[in-house]
Amino acid sequence: MMGRPPCCDKVSVKKGPWTPEEDIILVSYIQEHGPGNWRSVPTNTGLLRCSKSCRLRWTNYLRPGIKRGNFTDHEEKMIIHLQALLGNRWAAIASYLPQRTDNDIKNYWNTHLKKKLRKMQSSGGCEGGGGGGQSQSNTLSKGQWERRLQTDIHTAKRALCEALSLEEKPNLEDYYSKLPQINNNLMILQAPQPAPTTTTTTTTYASSAENIARLLENWMKKSPTKSSEITTTTQVCMSEGSQSATNNSPDHQHPNNNLEGFFNNNYSSNSSANEEVVPLTFLEKWLFDDAALANVHDDPHDHDLISVSLEEAQSEGLF
DNA sequence: AAAACCTTCAACCGCCCGCTC
DNA sequence: GGAGCGGGCGGTTGAAGGTTT
């Protein structure tokens, strides 16, 4: 066999940016059937997209709980720290920042943070960096790597405990002073800004409806003539897609009957654009909760290492 | 004003892994 | 055990928008 066949028939597959109509079709389908079984999504929805494209669109843009826009100082520093610890394992890093997608983090790293760190290193006169750390770790034996990972996690946890001010006053200075050590002195960070205390960080979770609403807004701004068509066609699509769209009473309307009903029924209680949510990040939870570790690493071996590190840290009364 | 260049980020591609038969 | 398949991941691309010349 000449390699693996494509996941979908490339001839009839549409590529490029998703339209609001497609988004709504996808979201309403997932609302009804739940995410997963992506293979069947294009067939069942009539979307001319490949299953991967549907999954990506959902996980990166449409699923509820995605936070978009500028990264906070706190998030940025967490990414820098986690990248030093985990390398370019964006999905793993994203698991610590559940409201951000791996794609988002990867893009942010490639477009902002890499440059920023390079600048810092050149001004600080230190060689290497995230990538340098990786290349060096590649030369380590597995045993060495494992031991270092343990040490790194241990150090990170201790530093984060302090930095996140779980017990006492915030001391990010101390946290950042430890970062270079975590990455085998390959990353030197400048003296930190005043501590971006997590409690004052305003975070808004966006629901799928909000994500689509935003898309629609942008779409309308860009092509005002098209927007009216969209509203109409969207409603048609959704009515057709709905299997039980017979009851038009507002109270019993099927969520997929129209946009308003769909939004109200599925997302209104979730959040609003003005609602302020201050989530405990995964990493912060991790400091308290051993059980959270189960979601951190797929590799049971990594998991064991972290558990060992955790036990050590606990025995030292770090948390 | 317009061309050239730069930046951003949504989306695609190909590889890998795990599950099922 | 291994082939087939679906899902997940990281690297890369390219269009669009922004900035500079």
Coordinates of C-alpha atoms (C1' of nucleotides) in Angstrom, one line a residue:
Chain A
M1 CA 0.0 0.0 0.0
M2 CA 1.3 3.5 -0.8
G3 CA 0.9 5.1 2.5
R4 CA -2.3 5.9 4.2
P5 CA -5.2 7.1 2.1
P6 CA -6.6 10.5 2.9
C7 CA -9.1 10.8 5.6
C8 CA -11.7 12.0 3.1
D9 CA -12.4 12.2 -0.5
K10 CA -10.4 15.3 -1.5
V11 CA -12.3 16.0 -4.6
S12 CA -15.6 16.9 -3.0
V13 CA -14.1 18.5 0.1
K14 CA -14.3 22.2 0.7
K15 CA -11.2 24.0 2.1
G16 CA -10.5 27.4 3.5
P17 CA -12.2 29.5 6.1
W18 CA -15.5 28.4 7.6
T19 CA -18.6 30.4 7.0
P20 CA -21.1 31.2 9.7
E21 CA -23.6 28.8 8.1
E22 CA -21.2 26.0 8.3
D23 CA -20.4 26.8 11.9
I24 CA -24.0 26.8 12.9
I25 CA -24.7 23.5 11.1
L26 CA -21.7 22.0 12.9
V27 CA -22.6 23.4 16.3
S28 CA -26.2 22.3 16.1
Y29 CA -25.2 18.9 15.0
I30 CA -22.8 18.5 17.9
Q31 CA -25.4 19.9 20.3
E32 CA -27.7 17.1 19.3
H33 CA -25.2 14.3 19.0
G34 CA -22.2 15.4 21.1
P35 CA -18.7 15.7 19.9
G36 CA -16.9 12.6 18.6
N37 CA -17.4 10.2 15.7
W38 CA -16.1 12.9 13.5
R39 CA -16.1 10.6 10.5
S40 CA -19.9 10.7 10.4
V41 CA -20.2 14.4 10.8
P42 CA -19.8 15.5 7.2
T43 CA -22.1 12.7 6.0
N44 CA -24.8 13.4 8.5
T45 CA -24.7 17.2 8.3
G46 CA -24.1 17.6 4.6
L47 CA -21.1 19.7 5.3
L48 CA -18.5 19.5 2.4
R49 CA -15.7 19.3 4.9
C50 CA -13.5 16.5 5.9
S51 CA -13.9 15.0 9.4
K52 CA -10.6 16.4 10.6
S53 CA -11.6 19.9 9.5
C54 CA -14.9 19.6 11.5
R55 CA -13.1 18.4 14.6
L56 CA -10.5 21.2 14.4
R57 CA -13.2 23.8 13.9
W58 CA -15.0 22.6 16.9
T59 CA -12.1 22.1 19.2
N60 CA -10.3 25.3 18.2
Y61 CA -13.2 27.8 17.7
L62 CA -16.7 26.6 18.4
R63 CA -16.7 24.6 21.6
P64 CA -17.9 26.4 24.6
G65 CA -15.4 27.7 27.1
I66 CA -12.8 29.0 24.7
K67 CA -11.3 32.2 25.7
R68 CA -10.1 34.3 22.9
G69 CA -8.1 37.5 22.6
N70 CA -5.0 38.8 24.3
F71 CA -3.1 36.5 26.6
T72 CA -2.8 37.9 30.1
D73 CA 0.6 38.3 31.7
H74 CA -0.2 35.4 33.9
E75 CA -1.0 33.1 31.0
E76 CA 2.0 34.3 29.1
K77 CA 4.3 33.4 32.0
M78 CA 2.7 30.1 32.5
I79 CA 3.2 29.2 28.8
I80 CA 6.8 30.2 29.0
H81 CA 7.3 28.1 32.1
L82 CA 5.4 25.1 30.7
Q83 CA 7.2 25.3 27.4
A84 CA 10.5 25.2 29.3
L85 CA 9.2 22.2 31.2
L86 CA 7.4 20.2 28.5
G87 CA 8.8 21.5 25.2
N88 CA 6.6 22.0 22.3
R89 CA 3.9 19.7 23.6
W90 CA 1.1 22.2 23.0
A91 CA -1.7 19.9 23.8
A92 CA -0.1 19.1 27.2
I93 CA 0.5 22.8 27.8
A94 CA -3.1 23.6 26.8
S95 CA -4.3 21.2 29.4
Y96 CA -3.0 23.6 32.0
L97 CA -4.8 26.5 30.4
P98 CA -8.2 24.8 29.7
Q99 CA -9.7 27.9 28.2
R100 CA -7.0 28.2 25.6
T101 CA -6.6 25.9 22.6
D102 CA -3.3 24.2 21.7
N103 CA -3.4 25.9 18.4
D104 CA -3.8 29.3 20.1
I105 CA -0.9 28.7 22.4
K106 CA 1.3 27.4 19.6
N107 CA 0.5 30.4 17.5
Y108 CA 1.2 32.7 20.5
W109 CA 4.4 31.0 21.2
N110 CA 5.6 31.2 17.6
T111 CA 4.6 34.8 17.0
H112 CA 5.2 36.5 20.3
L113 CA 6.9 34.5 23.0
K114 CA 9.8 33.1 20.9
K115 CA 10.7 36.6 19.8
K116 CA 10.3 38.0 23.3
L117 CA 12.5 35.3 24.8
R118 CA 15.1 35.7 22.1
K119 CA 15.2 39.4 22.8
M120 CA 15.6 38.8 26.5
Q121 CA 18.3 36.3 26.0
S122 CA 20.3 38.5 23.7
S123 CA 20.0 41.4 26.1
G124 CA 20.7 39.2 29.0
G125 CA 23.7 37.6 27.2
C126 CA 22.5 34.1 27.7
E127 CA 22.7 31.4 25.1
G128 CA 20.0 29.0 24.1
G129 CA 16.4 29.1 25.1
G130 CA 13.3 26.9 24.8
G131 CA 14.6 25.3 21.7
G132 CA 18.1 25.2 23.0
G133 CA 16.8 23.4 26.1
Q134 CA 15.2 20.9 23.9
S135 CA 18.2 20.2 21.8
Q136 CA 20.2 19.7 24.9
S137 CA 17.7 17.4 26.5
N138 CA 17.7 15.3 23.3
T139 CA 21.3 14.5 24.1
L140 CA 20.5 13.2 27.5
S141 CA 20.0 9.6 28.2
K142 CA 16.5 8.5 29.2
G143 CA 17.5 8.1 32.8
Q144 CA 19.0 11.5 32.9
W145 CA 16.0 13.0 31.3
E146 CA 13.7 11.3 33.8
R147 CA 15.6 12.5 36.7
R148 CA 15.8 16.0 35.4
L149 CA 12.1 15.9 34.7
Q150 CA 11.4 15.0 38.3
T151 CA 13.7 17.7 39.5
D152 CA 12.1 20.2 37.1
I153 CA 8.6 19.4 38.1
H154 CA 9.5 19.5 41.8
T155 CA 11.2 22.9 41.4
A156 CA 8.4 24.2 39.3
K157 CA 5.8 23.2 41.8
R158 CA 7.7 24.7 44.7
A159 CA 8.2 27.9 42.8
L160 CA 4.6 28.0 41.6
C161 CA 3.3 27.4 45.1
E162 CA 5.2 30.4 46.2
A163 CA 4.4 32.5 43.1
L164 CA 0.7 31.8 43.2
S165 CA 0.7 32.9 46.8
L166 CA -1.2 29.9 48.1
E167 CA 0.0 30.4 51.5
E168 CA 1.5 33.8 51.8
K169 CA 2.2 37.0 49.9
P170 CA 2.8 36.7 46.2
N171 CA 6.5 36.3 45.3
L172 CA 6.7 36.1 41.6
E173 CA 10.2 37.4 41.8
D174 CA 11.2 34.2 43.4
Y175 CA 9.2 32.1 41.0
Y176 CA 10.9 33.7 38.0
S177 CA 14.3 33.6 39.5
K178 CA 13.8 29.8 39.5
L179 CA 12.8 29.5 35.9
P180 CA 16.3 29.5 34.5
Q181 CA 17.2 26.8 36.9
I182 CA 14.2 24.7 35.7
N183 CA 15.4 24.9 32.2
N184 CA 19.0 24.1 33.1
N185 CA 20.0 27.7 33.1
L186 CA 19.1 27.9 29.4
M187 CA 16.4 30.5 29.9
I188 CA 17.1 33.7 31.7
L189 CA 14.2 35.9 32.5
Q190 CA 14.4 39.4 33.4
A191 CA 13.2 40.7 36.8
P192 CA 9.4 40.3 36.8
Q193 CA 6.8 43.0 36.7
P194 CA 4.6 43.5 39.8
A195 CA 2.8 40.2 40.5
P196 CA -0.2 39.7 38.2
T197 CA -2.3 38.3 41.0
T198 CA -4.7 35.7 39.7
T199 CA -7.6 37.0 41.7
T200 CA -7.7 40.2 39.7
T201 CA -7.5 38.6 36.3
T202 CA -10.8 38.9 34.6
T203 CA -11.5 36.0 32.4
T204 CA -14.5 35.5 30.3
Y205 CA -15.5 32.1 28.9
A206 CA -17.1 32.3 25.6
S207 CA -19.8 29.8 24.7
S208 CA -20.2 28.4 21.2
A209 CA -23.0 30.8 20.7
E210 CA -20.8 33.7 21.6
N211 CA -18.1 32.4 19.3
I212 CA -20.5 32.2 16.4
A213 CA -22.1 35.5 17.3
R214 CA -18.7 37.1 17.1
L215 CA -18.0 35.4 13.8
L216 CA -21.3 36.6 12.5
E217 CA -20.5 40.1 13.6
N218 CA -17.2 40.1 11.8
W219 CA -18.9 38.6 8.8
M220 CA -21.5 41.3 8.7
K221 CA -18.9 44.0 9.1
K222 CA -16.9 42.6 6.2
S223 CA -19.8 41.8 3.8
P224 CA -23.0 43.6 4.7
T225 CA -24.8 42.5 1.6
K226 CA -24.1 38.9 2.4
S227 CA -25.2 39.0 6.0
S228 CA -28.9 39.2 5.3
E229 CA -28.6 36.1 3.1
I230 CA -26.9 34.3 5.8
T231 CA -29.6 35.0 8.4
T232 CA -32.1 33.6 6.1
T233 CA -30.2 30.6 4.9
T234 CA -29.0 29.8 8.3
Q235 CA -32.5 29.6 9.6
V236 CA -33.5 27.4 6.7
C237 CA -30.6 25.2 7.3
M238 CA -31.3 24.8 11.0
S239 CA -34.9 24.1 10.5
E240 CA -34.2 21.5 7.9
G241 CA -31.5 20.0 10.1
S242 CA -33.8 19.7 13.1
Q243 CA -35.6 16.5 13.4
S244 CA -38.3 17.6 15.7
A245 CA -38.9 21.1 14.5
T246 CA -42.6 21.0 14.8
N247 CA -43.5 22.9 17.9
N248 CA -43.1 26.6 17.4
S249 CA -44.2 27.7 20.8
P250 CA -41.4 29.8 22.3
D251 CA -41.3 27.6 25.4
H252 CA -41.0 24.4 23.6
Q253 CA -39.1 25.4 20.6
H254 CA -36.5 23.0 19.5
P255 CA -33.1 24.5 20.2
N256 CA -32.1 24.2 16.6
N257 CA -35.1 25.9 15.1
N258 CA -33.6 29.3 14.9
L259 CA -30.6 31.2 16.1
E260 CA -32.3 32.8 19.1
G261 CA -33.8 29.6 20.3
F262 CA -30.6 27.8 19.8
F263 CA -28.6 30.3 21.7
N264 CA -31.0 30.7 24.5
N265 CA -31.7 27.1 25.0
N266 CA -28.2 26.0 24.9
Y267 CA -26.0 28.7 26.2
S268 CA -27.9 31.4 28.1
S269 CA -27.1 29.9 31.5
N270 CA -23.5 29.2 30.7
S271 CA -22.1 32.7 30.6
S272 CA -22.7 36.1 29.3
A273 CA -20.2 38.4 27.6
N274 CA -20.2 40.6 30.7
E275 CA -19.9 37.9 33.2
E276 CA -16.7 37.8 35.1
V277 CA -15.4 34.4 35.8
V278 CA -12.2 33.8 37.7
P279 CA -11.3 30.2 37.1
L280 CA -8.7 28.4 39.0
T281 CA -6.3 27.3 36.3
F282 CA -5.4 23.7 35.9
L283 CA -2.0 24.3 37.2
E284 CA -3.3 26.0 40.3
K285 CA -5.6 23.1 40.9
W286 CA -2.8 20.7 40.4
L287 CA -1.0 22.3 43.3
F288 CA -3.9 21.2 45.5
D289 CA -5.3 18.1 43.9
D290 CA -3.5 14.9 43.1
A291 CA -6.4 13.6 41.2
A292 CA -5.9 16.3 38.6
L293 CA -2.6 14.6 37.7
A294 CA -4.5 11.8 36.0
N295 CA -5.3 14.2 33.2
V296 CA -1.8 15.7 32.8
H297 CA 0.1 13.1 31.0
D298 CA -0.9 10.2 28.8
D299 CA 2.2 8.3 29.4
P300 CA 1.8 6.2 32.5
H301 CA 5.6 6.4 32.9
D302 CA 5.5 10.2 33.0
H303 CA 2.6 9.8 35.4
D304 CA 4.7 7.7 37.7
L305 CA 7.5 10.2 37.6
I306 CA 5.2 13.0 38.5
S307 CA 3.7 11.0 41.3
V308 CA 7.1 10.4 42.7
S309 CA 7.8 14.1 42.5
L310 CA 4.5 14.9 44.0
E311 CA 5.1 12.6 46.9
E312 CA 8.4 14.1 47.6
A313 CA 7.0 17.6 47.4
Q314 CA 4.2 16.6 49.8
S315 CA 6.6 15.0 52.2
E316 CA 8.4 18.3 52.3
G317 CA 5.2 20.0 53.1
L318 CA 5.1 22.1 50.0
F319 CA 1.3 21.8 49.7
Chain B
dA1 C1' -1.4 56.7 -2.9
dA2 C1' 0.6 52.5 -3.7
dA3 C1' 4.0 49.1 -3.5
dA4 C1' 6.7 46.3 -0.5
dC5 C1' 7.3 44.1 3.5
dC6 C1' 5.9 42.2 8.0
dT7 C1' 2.7 39.9 11.3
dT8 C1' -0.9 37.2 12.7
dC9 C1' -3.6 33.2 13.0
dA10 C1' -7.0 29.9 10.9
dA11 C1' -6.6 26.0 8.6
dC12 C1' -4.3 22.2 6.4
dC13 C1' -1.0 18.3 6.1
dG14 C1' 1.2 14.3 7.5
dC15 C1' 2.7 11.5 11.1
dC16 C1' 1.7 8.8 15.1
dC17 C1' -1.0 6.2 18.4
dG18 C1' -4.5 3.4 20.2
dC19 C1' -8.5 0.7 19.4
dT20 C1' -11.0 -2.9 17.0
dC21 C1' -11.4 -6.9 14.4
Chain C
dG1 C1' 0.3 -10.3 15.5
dG2 C1' -1.0 -7.1 12.2
dA3 C1' -4.0 -4.5 9.1
dG4 C1' -7.4 -0.9 8.9
dC5 C1' -9.3 3.0 10.8
dG6 C1' -10.4 7.2 13.5
dG7 C1' -8.7 10.7 16.4
dG8 C1' -5.1 13.6 18.1
dC9 C1' -0.9 16.2 17.7
dG10 C1' 2.8 19.4 16.1
dG11 C1' 4.7 21.7 12.1
dT12 C1' 3.7 24.5 8.4
dT13 C1' 1.3 27.3 5.1
dG14 C1' -1.0 31.1 3.0
dA15 C1' -4.5 34.7 3.0
dA16 C1' -5.7 38.8 5.2
dG17 C1' -4.7 42.8 7.5
dG18 C1' -1.3 46.1 9.2
dT19 C1' 2.9 48.8 8.8
dT20 C1' 6.6 50.9 6.6
dT21 C1' 8.9 53.0 2.8

